[in-house]
Amino acid sequence: MCGIIGCVSEGPVSGILLDGLKRVEYRGYDSAGMATVNDGKLSVRKGAGRITDIERRKHLSALGGNVGIAHTRWATHGGVTDRNAHPHTSCGDTLAVIHNGIIENYIPLKTRLQSKGHVFKSETDTEVIAHIIEEEYGKRSDPLRATIAATRKLEGQYAIAVLFRDRPDVIVGARKDAPLIAGIGDGQMFIASDILAFIEHTDKTVFLDNQEAALITKDSLKILGADGRELSREPTQVAWELSNISRTKYAHHTLKEINEQRQTVAAAAVQDPAKLAAFAGAIRKAGTIFITGSGTSYHAGLLMKSRLNHEAGIRCDTVVSGELKEHSAFLGKGSVLIVLSQSGETADVLEAVKEAKGRGAKVLSIVNVAGSTLSRESDQTLLLNCGPEVGVAATKSFTAQAVVVNMVVDAVLGRKRSEGVEELPKAVEEALKTERQIKAIVQKYMDRPDFYFVGRGYQSPVALEGALKLKELSYIHAEGMPASELKHGTLALIETGTPVVVINPSGENHADTLSSSEELRARGADLIGISDVEDRVYKHFVRVPRVQPKFMPIVEVIPLQLLAYHFAVAKKRDPDYPRNLAKSVTVK
Ligand code: M6R
């Protein structure tokens, strides 16, 4: 959940680190800090707050030196304070460490270190790493071997970068169950949790595998495997457009990404026919099938299950990744786990994959980030092709997932092409035109504490997604559910003026959802209908274009994304960086 970057260069690094840090700020934004080595001195500047804040208060970019590390934090152990911000240093300030992950055994380690005289300056789990490396470095003046020896004492997950005061020519990195990537530039080398951190400088990357460690100098990369042996690995070229990362004319990344859906639905549809056929073939041949993902990706998984069940007659279940273990007794040889994830780094998702692979199941993934841990752990992968998604709220990745899962189901059904996919960019354009109307709805319901979202069948995942977006961006309490469930309890909460969003396209469930709407209206609810067909039951009607039923969630979710975004802006919340959250949840 934290962003880390380290750089060794021919020239000064603080500006490079600061820019990189801003690019990975979406991973965590409680605190930030930087350490460099210059003229034999290790300097650390850090504090609680957003990066621009820390830069203003502590002048990170004024740090001199051609080697440095920087960190943006999403707090796990220890409150959001200046002292708990990374980097953390050893007793004698001989080295500094940044960390993404959780050290599960930090309490016994800390107790032992304290009994040996180590003095701790923070409440974090991370600080133990600095003290243990200090001990190991005292035994052998080899930064890489000392770091590896220290990591052997750690339980939990980590991606770390270590800076040594007496070695201004190197940075050491190590990882276990958290991503770490090296970037190979011209006269400069990087180590980071995310390609975005250094993509402005190089698109040549080397992905470290689990339990590997690396040492970078300005012009070399040395990797040691879990067994301590040196490995050679060819760099991969990454193709993400840098221009996609800036907000351009939009006020926020989230709004930019909502608007980009015109293009991204088309990009998602560009799939290699052979890969798609192989993916579908593996599903057809599978015994037990589970679909998994977290948050928004889970909602896309529900769409997939619905069509596999109803149209392909394939029995499968969608479970949230954090709960997959509860179902894993059914997974074994011949089973398939279909995994959806934007980042490909979500800890719950990777844990589910580990569980399934351990039982001999095949892993088929649909992921946005090429080269992510998920894509590398999978037997087969289809990419979402929607470019970097920086806003914490998943927007364009959800509609890209809706495109890809439908293409997969169509391939399972033996269809050569996904009918209706070509009309999506125009339909998205139409759906985006609902923005003015949505803004008016936001003004009307600014003071309402609760929102409800309902839909039937294929539209219930859209209701869940609408509620999730509203909660995370505007902090308004929201619930999404199948319209049929209302009368089993939630109807008791409906009173005069309670806003309820009804997602109700034309089709087989339309009449039943209208009946649920009448029940809601009779209890005083203000209904906001999202549909291609109007009805007098709705107090507000938001028309979305009619597309193939399988693609309706794409045009329905867009006004819901806009609703959440505009509520956030109207309530003066930062939609790109909602409180308490981070884009990639890389801790359990
Ligand atoms: O990167 P992933 O798709 O695996 O992320 C899963 C969830 O953490 C993510 O969808 C989260 O729920 C979003 N913030 C929702 O907008």
Short mmCIF file of N, CA and C in Angstrom, two decimals, residues 17 51 55 78 85 116 156 180 219 241 260 294 313 315 323 346 415 469 503 567:
data_model
loop_
_atom_site.label_atom_id
_atom_site.label_comp_id
_atom_site.label_asym_id
_atom_site.label_seq_id
_atom_site.Cartn_x
_atom_site.Cartn_y
_atom_site.Cartn_z
N LEU A 17 13.48 11.68 -7.62
CA LEU A 17 12.74 10.92 -6.60
C LEU A 17 11.41 11.61 -6.28
N ILE A 51 2.49 14.69 -0.26
CA ILE A 51 3.85 14.95 -0.73
C ILE A 51 4.12 16.45 -0.93
N GLU A 55 7.00 18.56 0.83
CA GLU A 55 7.99 19.28 0.01
C GLU A 55 8.05 20.75 0.46
N GLY A 78 1.60 1.85 13.56
CA GLY A 78 2.06 3.17 14.01
C GLY A 78 1.23 4.24 13.33
N ALA A 85 6.83 8.30 9.62
CA ALA A 85 7.03 8.37 8.16
C ALA A 85 8.35 7.68 7.82
N LYS A 116 19.33 -5.65 23.24
CA LYS A 116 20.75 -5.56 22.86
C LYS A 116 21.21 -4.10 22.76
N GLY A 156 6.29 -12.15 7.11
CA GLY A 156 5.32 -11.18 6.59
C GLY A 156 5.62 -10.85 5.15
N LEU A 180 8.37 -5.46 -6.51
CA LEU A 180 9.58 -4.63 -6.61
C LEU A 180 10.14 -4.79 -8.03
N ASP A 219 25.01 1.98 -13.20
CA ASP A 219 25.00 1.29 -14.49
C ASP A 219 24.99 -0.23 -14.40
N GLU A 241 1.87 4.75 -22.09
CA GLU A 241 2.13 6.12 -22.52
C GLU A 241 2.26 7.03 -21.30
N GLU A 260 -12.03 9.07 -20.13
CA GLU A 260 -11.22 8.23 -21.04
C GLU A 260 -11.95 6.97 -21.48
N SER A 294 -11.37 -8.43 -5.84
CA SER A 294 -11.75 -7.64 -4.67
C SER A 294 -12.40 -6.35 -5.15
N GLY A 313 -24.49 -22.01 -19.51
CA GLY A 313 -24.86 -23.19 -18.72
C GLY A 313 -23.68 -23.76 -17.96
N ARG A 315 -21.56 -23.95 -14.59
CA ARG A 315 -21.72 -23.67 -13.16
C ARG A 315 -20.43 -23.07 -12.61
N GLU A 323 -11.96 -14.18 0.78
CA GLU A 323 -12.76 -15.28 1.31
C GLU A 323 -12.56 -16.57 0.51
N THR A 346 -3.00 -6.86 -5.68
CA THR A 346 -3.82 -6.88 -4.47
C THR A 346 -3.49 -8.12 -3.64
N ARG A 415 -18.89 -17.88 -30.12
CA ARG A 415 -19.14 -16.78 -31.06
C ARG A 415 -17.82 -16.21 -31.54
N LYS A 469 -18.72 3.13 -5.18
CA LYS A 469 -18.13 4.39 -5.67
C LYS A 469 -18.55 5.55 -4.78
N ILE A 503 -31.50 0.85 -11.12
CA ILE A 503 -30.88 0.56 -12.42
C ILE A 503 -31.78 -0.46 -13.09
N PHE A 567 -20.42 14.33 -6.09
CA PHE A 567 -20.70 14.46 -4.65
C PHE A 567 -19.40 14.77 -3.91
#
